[in-house]
Amino acid sequence: MSEISTALSRGRSGATRRVAGGRAPHQGSRARAVLSQILLTVVLVIFLMPFIWMLATAVKPGNEVFSSPPSFFGSRIRWQNFIDAWTYVPFDRFMINGAIVSVLGTVLVCATSVLAAYAFARLTFRGKGPLFALYLVTLLVPQEVVVIPMFILMQELGWQNSYQALILPWAFTAFGTFLLRQFFLTIPRELEEAARVDGASRLRTLLTIVVPVARPAIGVLAVFTFINYWNSFLWPLIIISTQEMATVPIGLNSFLGQQGNQWHLLMAASALSMVPTALIVILLQRHLVRGIALSGMGGR
Amino acid sequence: MTTASTGVSRSPAAPRRALRRREAVAAYGFLTPSGLGFLAFTLGPILGSLAISFFHWPVIGGRSWAGLTNFLTILTEDPIFWRAVRNTLIFVVLYMPLNFLLALGLALWISPQIRGRGLYRLLFFLPAVTPIVANALVWRLLVQPNGLFAEVATWFGIEDLNPLGSGAGAMAVVVAMSLWQGFGYNMLVFSAGLDSIPEQLYEAASLDGANVLHRFARITLPMLSPSIFFATVMTLITSFQVFAQPYVLTAGGPGVATTTMVMYLYQRGFQLFDLGTASAVATSLFVIIAAITAVQFTGQRRWVHYE
């Protein structure tokens, strides 16, 4: 018993020591920690080299992209590349399309998932078990397996090359419902019961009591859904046939074929295409890390 | 609430039943938007996928019953299908263990002793959220014959590096780029798992004289096994779906050396406009994924420790 409590208190004091960032017990282990941090930073810089090279190429004059030997900086920094990339292809169109599809898709996914997840987490009804099992099973079916029937469905509906074809097919997967249901189950029922006794309807209870508490989980779902829509490639490649309807990845891909490869413009466009999702992840990092721990699968 | 008055005259079970019915009505109401979409866009297409593989189904024009013809075509006549299966398996076999090694290694490395751990985790995770096409384009630039990689190779005495020129080289590039892009997810999953292991377990083991390796094998791995199991299931499913990386980096080449199953599905369906056969490829892919997932779930009892 006493051993356990010593171990516990040691563990705790060890933790505080680290949080405070104070001195480690031995000089040797401290030096090792510093060395470890330096090495890790070197690895990180090498790891980020593709991004760094992308940015470096994005501001080089076009004829210096393949200078020999490759140099990090061109003869001058050419910011004009970003503007050229923007106009070389209708890049604004790609960004607007991407934003429309991603935002609408995210709103739709979150709204339908919240409602369904609440029913599965809190309400009793006939067929609940089998229906939930059915939802779960479809989680294991990858998108790639269903693109052909989905394409045929769009053909039948006459929806090829449209926003609804980009949004609706992936707005009703079981992932959101599953993720939010798991979270709703952890919310104490007492919170809602007070509102119910006061005569609030189920929908009102859900919107005023449950949703605010579940904001972190809904936020995680929203971010991953947005990223998935923004980055999606195979499906838009299949269903989109004009530049006017292209999303960002499709636009980048179409760039590649045009009159030789304008790598400096392509890299400028690639860098621009990364801004929205990278920004979201950087701004919301803490929630995301927890969300991945929670679900481990969003965004894949 | 209006049920109070009716409860007086009837048997006590009646209001409860009425309440339950109202609850069920509410539940069906909540489920309707999601459920209708789920039927039309998730469940329907899954069943449809299986059905279509039994038809001759061109993108434009008449369709007719094909029986098992599509499956027989890809399994016995088509030389590319088996190459695509083989390429996909090679990819999975290379990608999975390396992904886990990198993910677990970095999750351990970014320990509490590292300052600013959150930032390191975030930056190693970043390529997982930037558009995969943009990622692949940068890599395509890097591996050009006169690109950065070729230059770095000359520092080590390798001249004229052109990995995309050979089948093995192209596959190596696809695997490397996929690892760079994708291992961050598992790293975050493992980090969360590691952080939740109680410190006192290690302290107690140290008191008992266990060394680093012992502690890793006896504490870290068993405690992490649920995360590892989960990550295995998910990573396997996603690695069988590999498409954008070879599409952008190699276009499946040289020859068909990096044509994966999903790439072949795409070519067959949307470049050769043969949806029936493409669906047979999709069904085969699903059967492989389902079989491997089932094996994983039956095998998990042997090594996964839930508390």
Coordinates of C-alpha atoms in Angstrom, one line a residue:
Chain A
M1 CA 0.0 0.0 0.0
S2 CA 2.7 2.5 1.0
E3 CA 4.7 1.5 -2.1
I4 CA 1.8 2.4 -4.3
S5 CA 1.3 5.7 -2.7
T6 CA 5.0 6.5 -3.0
A7 CA 4.9 5.5 -6.6
L8 CA 1.8 7.7 -7.1
S9 CA 3.4 10.7 -5.4
R10 CA 6.6 10.2 -7.4
G11 CA 4.6 10.1 -10.6
R12 CA 2.8 13.2 -9.7
S13 CA 5.9 15.2 -8.6
G14 CA 7.6 13.9 -11.8
A15 CA 4.7 15.3 -13.8
T16 CA 4.8 18.7 -12.1
R17 CA 8.5 18.9 -12.6
R18 CA 8.1 18.5 -16.3
V19 CA 5.2 20.9 -16.5
A20 CA 7.2 23.5 -14.7
G21 CA 10.0 22.8 -17.1
G22 CA 12.4 22.8 -14.2
R23 CA 15.7 21.0 -13.7
A24 CA 15.8 17.3 -14.4
P25 CA 17.4 15.2 -11.7
H26 CA 20.6 14.4 -13.5
Q27 CA 22.8 16.6 -15.7
G28 CA 23.2 13.6 -18.1
S29 CA 19.5 13.1 -18.7
R30 CA 19.0 16.8 -19.2
A31 CA 21.7 16.9 -21.9
R32 CA 20.1 13.9 -23.5
A33 CA 16.7 15.7 -23.6
V34 CA 18.3 18.8 -25.3
L35 CA 20.1 16.6 -27.8
S36 CA 16.9 14.7 -28.4
Q37 CA 15.1 17.9 -29.1
I38 CA 17.7 19.2 -31.5
L39 CA 17.7 15.9 -33.4
L40 CA 13.9 15.9 -33.6
T41 CA 14.0 19.4 -35.0
V42 CA 16.4 18.4 -37.7
V43 CA 14.2 15.5 -38.6
L44 CA 11.2 17.8 -38.7
V45 CA 12.9 20.3 -41.0
I46 CA 13.8 17.4 -43.4
F47 CA 10.3 16.2 -43.1
L48 CA 8.9 19.6 -44.1
M49 CA 11.3 19.9 -47.0
P50 CA 8.6 19.2 -49.6
F51 CA 6.6 22.2 -48.3
I52 CA 9.7 24.4 -48.0
W53 CA 10.7 23.5 -51.6
M54 CA 7.2 24.1 -52.8
L55 CA 7.3 27.6 -51.3
A56 CA 10.8 28.3 -52.7
T57 CA 9.7 27.2 -56.2
A58 CA 6.5 29.2 -55.9
V59 CA 8.5 32.5 -55.9
K60 CA 11.2 31.6 -58.5
P61 CA 11.2 32.9 -62.0
G62 CA 9.9 30.2 -64.3
N63 CA 13.1 29.4 -66.1
E64 CA 15.0 28.8 -62.9
V65 CA 12.9 26.0 -61.5
F66 CA 15.3 23.4 -62.8
S67 CA 18.5 25.4 -62.5
S68 CA 21.6 23.1 -62.3
P69 CA 22.6 22.5 -59.6
P70 CA 19.2 23.2 -57.9
S71 CA 19.3 26.3 -55.8
F72 CA 17.0 27.2 -53.0
F73 CA 16.6 30.8 -54.0
G74 CA 16.1 32.1 -57.5
S75 CA 17.9 35.1 -58.9
R76 CA 15.0 37.2 -57.4
I77 CA 11.8 36.6 -55.5
R78 CA 8.9 36.8 -57.8
W79 CA 5.6 37.2 -55.9
Q80 CA 3.9 37.8 -59.2
N81 CA 3.8 34.0 -59.6
F82 CA 0.9 33.9 -57.1
I83 CA -1.1 36.3 -59.2
D84 CA -0.1 34.6 -62.4
A85 CA -1.2 31.2 -61.1
W86 CA -4.5 32.7 -60.0
T87 CA -5.2 33.9 -63.6
Y88 CA -3.4 31.2 -65.6
V89 CA -6.3 28.9 -64.8
P90 CA -9.6 30.1 -63.3
F91 CA -8.2 29.5 -59.8
D92 CA -10.7 31.8 -58.1
R93 CA -13.4 29.6 -59.5
F94 CA -11.8 26.4 -58.1
M95 CA -11.5 28.1 -54.7
I96 CA -15.1 29.3 -54.7
N97 CA -16.4 25.9 -55.8
G98 CA -14.3 24.2 -53.1
A99 CA -15.7 26.6 -50.5
I100 CA -19.3 26.2 -51.6
V101 CA -19.1 22.4 -51.6
S102 CA -17.1 22.1 -48.4
V103 CA -19.2 24.5 -46.4
L104 CA -22.6 23.2 -47.5
G105 CA -21.4 19.6 -47.1
T106 CA -20.2 20.3 -43.6
V107 CA -23.4 22.0 -42.5
L108 CA -25.5 19.1 -44.0
V109 CA -23.3 16.4 -42.4
C110 CA -23.4 18.1 -39.0
A111 CA -27.1 18.8 -39.0
T112 CA -28.2 15.3 -40.0
S113 CA -25.7 13.6 -37.8
V114 CA -26.7 15.6 -34.7
L115 CA -30.3 14.6 -35.1
A116 CA -29.6 10.9 -35.9
A117 CA -27.0 10.6 -33.2
Y118 CA -29.4 11.9 -30.6
A119 CA -32.0 9.4 -31.6
F120 CA -29.5 6.6 -31.3
A121 CA -28.0 7.8 -28.1
R122 CA -31.1 8.8 -26.1
L123 CA -34.4 7.6 -27.5
T124 CA -36.0 4.2 -27.5
F125 CA -37.7 2.9 -30.6
R126 CA -38.3 -0.3 -32.4
G127 CA -35.5 -1.4 -34.6
K128 CA -32.9 0.8 -33.0
G129 CA -30.3 -2.0 -32.5
P130 CA -30.4 -3.5 -36.0
L131 CA -30.5 0.0 -37.6
F132 CA -27.5 1.1 -35.7
A133 CA -25.7 -2.1 -36.6
L134 CA -26.5 -1.4 -40.3
Y135 CA -25.0 2.1 -39.9
L136 CA -21.8 0.6 -38.3
V137 CA -21.3 -2.0 -41.0
T138 CA -21.3 0.6 -43.8
L139 CA -18.4 2.4 -42.0
L140 CA -16.2 -0.4 -43.3
V141 CA -17.1 0.2 -46.9
P142 CA -14.6 2.6 -48.6
Q143 CA -15.9 5.3 -50.8
E144 CA -13.9 3.9 -53.7
V145 CA -16.1 0.8 -53.7
V146 CA -19.3 2.8 -54.4
V147 CA -18.2 5.4 -56.9
I148 CA -19.7 3.4 -59.8
P149 CA -23.2 3.0 -58.5
M150 CA -23.0 6.6 -57.3
F151 CA -22.0 7.7 -60.8
I152 CA -25.0 5.8 -62.3
L153 CA -27.3 7.3 -59.7
M154 CA -26.1 10.8 -60.6
Q155 CA -26.6 9.9 -64.3
E156 CA -30.2 8.8 -63.6
L157 CA -30.9 12.0 -61.6
G158 CA -29.2 14.1 -64.3
W159 CA -26.9 15.6 -61.7
Q160 CA -23.5 15.1 -63.4
N161 CA -21.2 18.1 -63.2
S162 CA -23.2 19.8 -60.4
Y163 CA -22.8 21.0 -56.9
Q164 CA -25.3 18.5 -55.5
A165 CA -23.4 15.7 -57.1
L166 CA -20.3 16.9 -55.3
I167 CA -22.1 17.3 -51.9
L168 CA -24.9 14.9 -51.4
P169 CA -23.3 11.5 -52.1
W170 CA -20.9 11.8 -49.1
A171 CA -23.2 13.8 -46.7
F172 CA -24.9 10.7 -45.3
T173 CA -22.2 8.4 -44.3
A174 CA -22.5 6.8 -40.9
F175 CA -19.3 8.3 -39.6
G176 CA -20.7 11.5 -38.2
T177 CA -23.7 9.8 -36.6
F178 CA -21.4 7.2 -35.0
L179 CA -18.9 9.8 -33.7
L180 CA -21.6 12.1 -32.2
R181 CA -23.5 9.2 -30.7
Q182 CA -20.4 8.1 -28.8
F183 CA -20.0 11.6 -27.5
F184 CA -23.7 12.0 -26.6
L185 CA -23.5 8.8 -24.5
T186 CA -20.9 10.5 -22.3
I187 CA -23.2 13.4 -21.5
P188 CA -25.1 13.0 -18.2
R189 CA -28.8 12.5 -18.7
E190 CA -29.6 14.8 -15.7
L191 CA -28.7 17.8 -17.8
E192 CA -31.5 17.1 -20.2
E193 CA -34.0 15.9 -17.6
A194 CA -34.3 19.3 -16.0
A195 CA -35.2 20.8 -19.3
R196 CA -37.6 18.0 -20.1
V197 CA -39.4 18.5 -16.7
D198 CA -39.8 22.2 -17.6
G199 CA -41.7 21.1 -20.7
A200 CA -39.1 21.6 -23.4
S201 CA -39.6 19.4 -26.5
R202 CA -37.0 16.9 -27.5
L203 CA -35.8 19.0 -30.3
R204 CA -35.5 22.1 -28.1
T205 CA -33.6 20.0 -25.4
L206 CA -31.3 18.8 -28.1
L207 CA -30.6 22.2 -29.5
T208 CA -30.3 24.2 -26.2
I209 CA -28.8 21.6 -23.9
V210 CA -27.0 18.8 -25.7
V211 CA -25.5 20.7 -28.7
P212 CA -23.7 23.3 -26.6
V213 CA -22.2 20.6 -24.4
A214 CA -21.2 18.6 -27.5
R215 CA -19.6 21.5 -29.3
P216 CA -16.1 20.0 -29.2
A217 CA -17.2 16.8 -30.8
I218 CA -19.4 18.6 -33.4
G219 CA -16.4 20.8 -34.1
V220 CA -14.1 17.9 -34.8
L221 CA -16.7 16.4 -37.1
A222 CA -17.1 19.7 -38.9
V223 CA -13.4 20.2 -39.4
F224 CA -12.8 16.6 -40.7
T225 CA -15.8 16.9 -43.0
F226 CA -14.6 20.2 -44.4
I227 CA -11.1 18.8 -45.0
N228 CA -12.5 15.7 -46.7
Y229 CA -14.7 17.7 -49.1
W230 CA -11.9 20.2 -49.8
N231 CA -9.3 17.5 -50.6
S232 CA -11.6 14.9 -52.3
F233 CA -10.1 13.9 -55.6
L234 CA -11.4 10.6 -57.1
W235 CA -15.1 11.5 -57.0
P236 CA -14.8 15.0 -58.5
L237 CA -12.5 13.6 -61.1
I238 CA -15.3 11.2 -62.1
I239 CA -18.3 13.5 -61.9
I240 CA -17.0 16.9 -62.9
S241 CA -16.4 17.6 -66.6
T242 CA -15.9 21.4 -66.9
Q243 CA -13.5 23.9 -65.4
E244 CA -16.4 26.0 -64.2
M245 CA -17.4 23.2 -61.7
A246 CA -14.0 22.0 -60.8
T247 CA -12.9 21.9 -57.2
V248 CA -9.3 22.8 -56.1
P249 CA -7.7 19.3 -56.5
I250 CA -9.3 18.9 -59.9
G251 CA -8.1 22.4 -60.9
L252 CA -4.5 21.6 -59.8
N253 CA -4.6 18.3 -61.8
S254 CA -5.8 20.1 -64.9
F255 CA -3.0 22.6 -64.5
L256 CA -0.5 19.7 -65.0
G257 CA -1.5 18.9 -68.5
Q258 CA -1.5 22.5 -69.8
Q259 CA 1.2 23.4 -72.3
G260 CA 4.3 22.1 -70.6
N261 CA 4.6 22.2 -66.9
Q262 CA 4.7 25.6 -65.4
W263 CA 6.1 24.3 -62.2
H264 CA 6.6 27.7 -60.6
L265 CA 2.9 28.5 -61.1
L266 CA 1.8 25.0 -60.2
M267 CA 3.7 25.3 -56.9
A268 CA 2.2 28.7 -56.2
A269 CA -1.3 27.3 -56.8
S270 CA -0.5 24.2 -54.7
A271 CA 0.6 26.5 -51.8
L272 CA -2.6 28.5 -52.1
S273 CA -4.7 25.3 -52.2
M274 CA -3.3 24.3 -48.8
V275 CA -4.1 27.6 -47.0
P276 CA -7.7 26.8 -45.9
T277 CA -7.2 23.4 -44.4
A278 CA -3.8 24.1 -43.0
L279 CA -5.2 27.2 -41.3
I280 CA -8.1 25.4 -39.8
V281 CA -5.8 22.7 -38.4
I282 CA -3.4 25.2 -36.9
L283 CA -6.1 27.3 -35.4
L284 CA -8.0 24.3 -33.9
Q285 CA -5.1 22.0 -33.2
R286 CA -6.0 21.2 -29.6
H287 CA -9.5 20.1 -30.4
L288 CA -8.3 18.1 -33.4
V289 CA -5.7 16.2 -31.5
R290 CA -8.3 15.2 -29.0
G291 CA -10.8 14.4 -31.7
I292 CA -8.4 12.1 -33.5
A293 CA -7.8 10.4 -30.2
L294 CA -11.5 10.1 -29.9
S295 CA -12.2 8.8 -33.3
G296 CA -8.9 8.1 -34.9
M297 CA -10.4 8.0 -38.3
G298 CA -11.6 11.4 -39.4
G299 CA -10.3 12.8 -42.6
R300 CA -8.7 9.6 -43.9
Chain B
M1 CA -46.8 17.8 -20.9
T2 CA -50.4 16.8 -21.3
T3 CA -50.1 13.1 -20.2
A4 CA -50.8 13.8 -16.5
S5 CA -54.6 14.1 -16.9
T6 CA -55.0 11.0 -19.0
G7 CA -53.0 9.0 -16.5
V8 CA -55.8 9.2 -13.9
S9 CA -58.6 7.3 -15.6
R10 CA -56.5 4.6 -17.4
S11 CA -54.3 1.8 -16.1
P12 CA -50.8 3.0 -15.1
A13 CA -49.3 1.3 -18.1
A14 CA -51.2 3.3 -20.6
P15 CA -49.5 6.7 -20.2
R16 CA -46.1 5.0 -20.2
R17 CA -47.0 3.4 -23.5
A18 CA -48.2 6.7 -24.8
L19 CA -45.0 8.3 -23.7
R20 CA -43.0 5.6 -25.4
R21 CA -44.9 5.9 -28.6
R22 CA -44.3 9.7 -28.6
E23 CA -40.6 9.0 -28.0
A24 CA -40.5 6.6 -30.9
V25 CA -42.3 9.2 -33.1
A26 CA -39.7 11.8 -32.1
A27 CA -36.9 9.3 -32.8
Y28 CA -38.1 8.5 -36.3
G29 CA -38.5 12.2 -36.9
F30 CA -34.8 12.8 -35.9
L31 CA -33.7 9.9 -38.0
T32 CA -35.6 10.8 -41.2
P33 CA -33.1 13.2 -42.8
S34 CA -30.1 11.1 -42.0
G35 CA -31.9 7.8 -42.8
L36 CA -33.3 8.8 -46.1
G37 CA -29.9 10.1 -47.3
F38 CA -28.3 7.0 -45.9
L39 CA -30.7 4.7 -47.8
A40 CA -30.2 6.7 -51.1
F41 CA -26.5 7.5 -50.9
T42 CA -24.8 4.9 -48.7
L43 CA -26.8 1.7 -48.4
G44 CA -28.3 1.8 -51.9
P45 CA -25.0 2.3 -53.7
I46 CA -23.3 -0.5 -51.7
L47 CA -26.0 -2.9 -52.7
G48 CA -26.0 -1.4 -56.2
S49 CA -22.3 -2.0 -56.5
L50 CA -22.7 -5.7 -56.1
A51 CA -25.6 -5.8 -58.6
I52 CA -23.9 -3.8 -61.3
S53 CA -21.0 -6.2 -61.4
F54 CA -23.4 -8.8 -62.8
F55 CA -24.3 -6.6 -65.8
H56 CA -22.7 -5.5 -69.0
W57 CA -23.0 -1.8 -68.2
P58 CA -21.5 0.7 -70.6
V59 CA -21.5 4.4 -69.6
I60 CA -23.7 5.2 -72.5
G61 CA -26.0 2.7 -74.2
G62 CA -27.9 -0.5 -73.3
R63 CA -27.1 -2.7 -70.4
S64 CA -27.7 -6.5 -70.2
W65 CA -27.3 -9.3 -67.8
A66 CA -23.8 -10.7 -67.7
G67 CA -23.9 -13.3 -65.0
L68 CA -20.4 -14.0 -63.9
T69 CA -18.8 -12.8 -67.1
N70 CA -17.3 -9.6 -65.6
F71 CA -15.7 -11.6 -62.8
L72 CA -14.4 -14.2 -65.2
T73 CA -13.0 -11.5 -67.4
I74 CA -10.9 -9.9 -64.7
L75 CA -10.0 -13.1 -63.0
T76 CA -9.0 -15.2 -66.0
E77 CA -8.5 -13.1 -69.1
D78 CA -7.4 -9.6 -68.0
P79 CA -3.7 -9.4 -67.5
I80 CA -3.8 -6.0 -65.8
F81 CA -6.2 -6.9 -63.0
W82 CA -3.8 -9.3 -61.3
R83 CA -1.0 -6.9 -61.8
A84 CA -3.1 -4.3 -60.0
V85 CA -3.9 -6.7 -57.2
R86 CA -0.2 -7.5 -56.9
N87 CA 0.8 -3.8 -57.0
T88 CA -1.8 -3.0 -54.3
L89 CA -0.6 -5.8 -52.1
I90 CA 3.0 -4.7 -52.5
F91 CA 2.0 -1.2 -51.6
V92 CA 0.1 -2.4 -48.5
V93 CA 2.9 -4.7 -47.4
L94 CA 5.5 -1.9 -47.6
Y95 CA 3.3 0.9 -46.4
M96 CA 1.7 -0.7 -43.3
P97 CA 4.8 -1.7 -41.3
L98 CA 6.7 1.5 -42.2
N99 CA 3.7 3.6 -41.3
F100 CA 3.5 2.0 -37.9
L101 CA 7.2 2.2 -37.3
L102 CA 7.3 5.9 -38.1
A103 CA 4.1 6.7 -36.2
L104 CA 5.1 4.8 -33.1
G105 CA 8.7 6.0 -33.2
L106 CA 7.7 9.6 -33.4
A107 CA 4.9 9.3 -30.9
L108 CA 7.5 7.9 -28.4
W109 CA 10.1 10.5 -29.5
I110 CA 7.8 13.4 -28.9
S111 CA 7.8 12.6 -25.2
P112 CA 6.9 14.9 -22.3
Q113 CA 10.5 15.9 -22.2
I114 CA 10.2 17.6 -25.6
R115 CA 9.2 21.3 -25.3
G116 CA 6.4 22.4 -27.5
R117 CA 5.2 18.8 -28.2
G118 CA 1.9 20.1 -29.6
L119 CA 3.7 22.0 -32.3
Y120 CA 5.9 19.1 -33.3
R121 CA 2.8 16.8 -33.5
L122 CA 0.9 19.3 -35.5
L123 CA 3.7 19.8 -38.1
F124 CA 4.3 16.1 -38.6
F125 CA 0.5 15.8 -39.1
L126 CA 0.2 18.7 -41.5
P127 CA 0.6 16.8 -44.8
A128 CA -2.4 14.6 -43.8
V129 CA -4.7 17.6 -44.1
T130 CA -3.3 19.5 -47.1
P131 CA -4.8 18.4 -50.4
I132 CA -3.3 15.1 -51.5
V133 CA -3.1 16.2 -55.1
A134 CA -1.0 19.3 -54.1
N135 CA 1.2 17.0 -51.9
A136 CA 1.8 14.6 -54.8
L137 CA 2.6 17.5 -57.2
V138 CA 5.4 18.7 -54.9
W139 CA 6.8 15.2 -54.8
R140 CA 6.5 14.9 -58.5
L141 CA 8.7 18.0 -58.8
L142 CA 11.2 16.7 -56.2
V143 CA 11.7 13.4 -58.1
Q144 CA 12.2 14.8 -61.5
P145 CA 15.5 13.7 -63.1
N146 CA 16.9 17.2 -62.6
G147 CA 15.1 17.8 -59.3
L148 CA 16.1 18.1 -55.7
F149 CA 16.2 14.4 -54.9
A150 CA 18.5 13.7 -57.8
E151 CA 20.8 16.5 -56.6
V152 CA 20.9 15.2 -53.1
A153 CA 21.7 11.7 -54.4
T154 CA 24.8 13.0 -56.1
W155 CA 26.1 14.0 -52.7
F156 CA 26.1 10.3 -52.0
G157 CA 27.7 9.4 -55.3
I158 CA 24.5 8.4 -57.1
E159 CA 24.4 10.0 -60.5
D160 CA 21.3 10.4 -62.7
L161 CA 18.7 9.4 -60.1
N162 CA 15.4 9.0 -61.9
P163 CA 13.2 6.9 -59.6
L164 CA 10.1 7.3 -61.8
G165 CA 11.9 5.6 -64.7
S166 CA 11.8 2.1 -63.2
G167 CA 8.9 0.1 -61.8
A168 CA 10.6 -0.5 -58.4
G169 CA 11.7 3.1 -58.2
A170 CA 8.2 4.4 -59.0
M171 CA 6.6 2.1 -56.4
A172 CA 9.2 3.3 -53.8
V173 CA 8.3 6.9 -54.6
V174 CA 4.5 6.2 -54.2
V175 CA 5.2 4.4 -50.9
A176 CA 7.5 7.1 -49.6
M177 CA 5.1 9.9 -50.5
S178 CA 2.2 8.1 -49.0
L179 CA 4.1 7.6 -45.8
W180 CA 5.1 11.2 -45.6
Q181 CA 1.5 12.2 -46.2
G182 CA -0.3 9.7 -44.0
F183 CA 1.6 8.5 -40.9
G184 CA 0.6 11.6 -38.9
Y185 CA -2.8 10.1 -38.2
N186 CA -1.4 7.0 -36.5
M187 CA 1.2 9.1 -34.7
L188 CA -1.6 11.2 -33.1
V189 CA -3.6 8.1 -32.2
F190 CA -0.5 6.5 -30.6
S191 CA 0.4 9.8 -28.8
A192 CA -3.0 9.9 -27.2
G193 CA -2.7 6.2 -26.3
L194 CA 0.8 6.8 -24.8
D195 CA -0.3 9.8 -22.8
S196 CA -3.1 7.9 -21.2
I197 CA -0.8 5.2 -19.8
P198 CA -0.5 5.9 -16.0
E199 CA 2.9 7.0 -15.0
Q200 CA 2.9 4.9 -11.9
L201 CA 3.0 1.7 -14.0
Y202 CA 6.4 2.6 -15.2
E203 CA 7.5 3.8 -11.8
A204 CA 6.5 0.5 -10.2
A205 CA 8.2 -1.5 -13.0
S206 CA 11.4 0.5 -12.5
L207 CA 11.3 -0.3 -8.8
D208 CA 11.1 -3.9 -9.7
G209 CA 14.2 -3.5 -11.8
A210 CA 12.6 -3.7 -15.3
N211 CA 14.8 -2.0 -18.0
V212 CA 13.6 0.1 -20.9
L213 CA 13.0 -2.8 -23.3
H214 CA 11.1 -4.7 -20.6
R215 CA 8.9 -1.7 -19.8
F216 CA 8.2 -1.2 -23.5
A217 CA 7.3 -4.8 -24.1
R218 CA 5.4 -5.4 -20.8
I219 CA 3.7 -2.1 -20.3
T220 CA 3.7 0.2 -23.4
L221 CA 2.7 -2.4 -26.0
P222 CA -0.1 -4.1 -24.1
M223 CA -1.5 -0.7 -22.9
L224 CA -1.3 0.6 -26.4
S225 CA -2.8 -2.5 -28.0
P226 CA -6.3 -1.1 -28.4
S227 CA -4.9 1.9 -30.3
I228 CA -2.7 -0.3 -32.4
F229 CA -5.6 -2.6 -33.2
F230 CA -7.8 0.3 -34.2
A231 CA -5.0 1.9 -36.3
T232 CA -4.3 -1.4 -38.0
V233 CA -7.9 -1.8 -39.1
M234 CA -8.2 1.7 -40.4
T235 CA -4.8 1.9 -42.0
L236 CA -5.4 -1.3 -43.9
I237 CA -8.7 -0.1 -45.3
T238 CA -7.2 3.2 -46.3
S239 CA -4.1 1.7 -47.8
F240 CA -6.1 -0.6 -50.1
Q241 CA -7.8 2.6 -51.4
V242 CA -4.6 4.2 -52.7
F243 CA -5.4 6.2 -55.8
A244 CA -4.4 9.9 -55.9
Q245 CA -0.7 9.3 -55.2
P246 CA 0.0 7.0 -58.2
Y247 CA -2.5 8.9 -60.3
V248 CA -0.6 12.2 -59.9
L249 CA 3.0 10.9 -59.4
T250 CA 3.3 8.1 -61.9
A251 CA 0.0 7.7 -63.8
G252 CA 0.2 4.1 -62.9
G253 CA 3.5 3.6 -64.7
P254 CA 6.0 3.0 -65.9
G255 CA 3.9 0.5 -67.8
V256 CA 1.5 -0.7 -65.2
A257 CA 4.1 -1.0 -62.4
T258 CA 2.2 1.3 -60.0
T259 CA -1.4 0.7 -61.3
T260 CA -3.3 0.0 -58.1
M261 CA -6.8 -1.6 -57.8
V262 CA -8.6 1.7 -57.4
M263 CA -6.6 3.2 -60.3
Y264 CA -7.6 0.2 -62.4
L265 CA -11.2 0.6 -61.3
Y266 CA -11.1 4.2 -62.4
Q267 CA -9.5 3.4 -65.8
R268 CA -11.8 0.5 -66.5
G269 CA -14.9 2.5 -65.6
F270 CA -14.2 6.0 -66.7
Q271 CA -11.6 5.8 -69.4
L272 CA -12.8 2.6 -71.0
F273 CA -16.4 3.3 -70.0
D274 CA -17.0 -0.3 -68.8
L275 CA -18.9 0.2 -65.6
G276 CA -19.8 -3.5 -65.2
T277 CA -16.3 -4.8 -65.2
A278 CA -15.1 -1.8 -63.1
S279 CA -17.8 -2.8 -60.6
A280 CA -16.4 -6.3 -60.5
V281 CA -13.0 -4.8 -59.6
A282 CA -14.7 -2.8 -56.9
T283 CA -16.5 -5.9 -55.5
S284 CA -13.2 -7.8 -55.5
L285 CA -11.5 -4.9 -53.6
F286 CA -14.3 -4.9 -51.1
V287 CA -14.1 -8.7 -50.6
I288 CA -10.4 -8.5 -50.0
I289 CA -10.8 -5.6 -47.5
A290 CA -13.8 -7.4 -45.7
A291 CA -11.8 -10.6 -45.4
I292 CA -8.8 -9.0 -44.0
T293 CA -10.9 -6.9 -41.6
A294 CA -12.8 -10.0 -40.4
V295 CA -9.5 -11.8 -39.8
Q296 CA -8.3 -8.9 -37.7
F297 CA -11.4 -8.8 -35.6
T298 CA -11.3 -12.5 -34.9
G299 CA -7.6 -12.4 -34.2
Q300 CA -7.8 -9.4 -31.8
R301 CA -8.6 -11.4 -28.7
R302 CA -5.2 -12.9 -28.7
W303 CA -3.3 -9.7 -28.4
V304 CA -5.5 -6.7 -27.7
H305 CA -5.8 -5.9 -24.0
Y306 CA -8.9 -3.9 -23.0
E307 CA -8.9 -2.7 -19.4

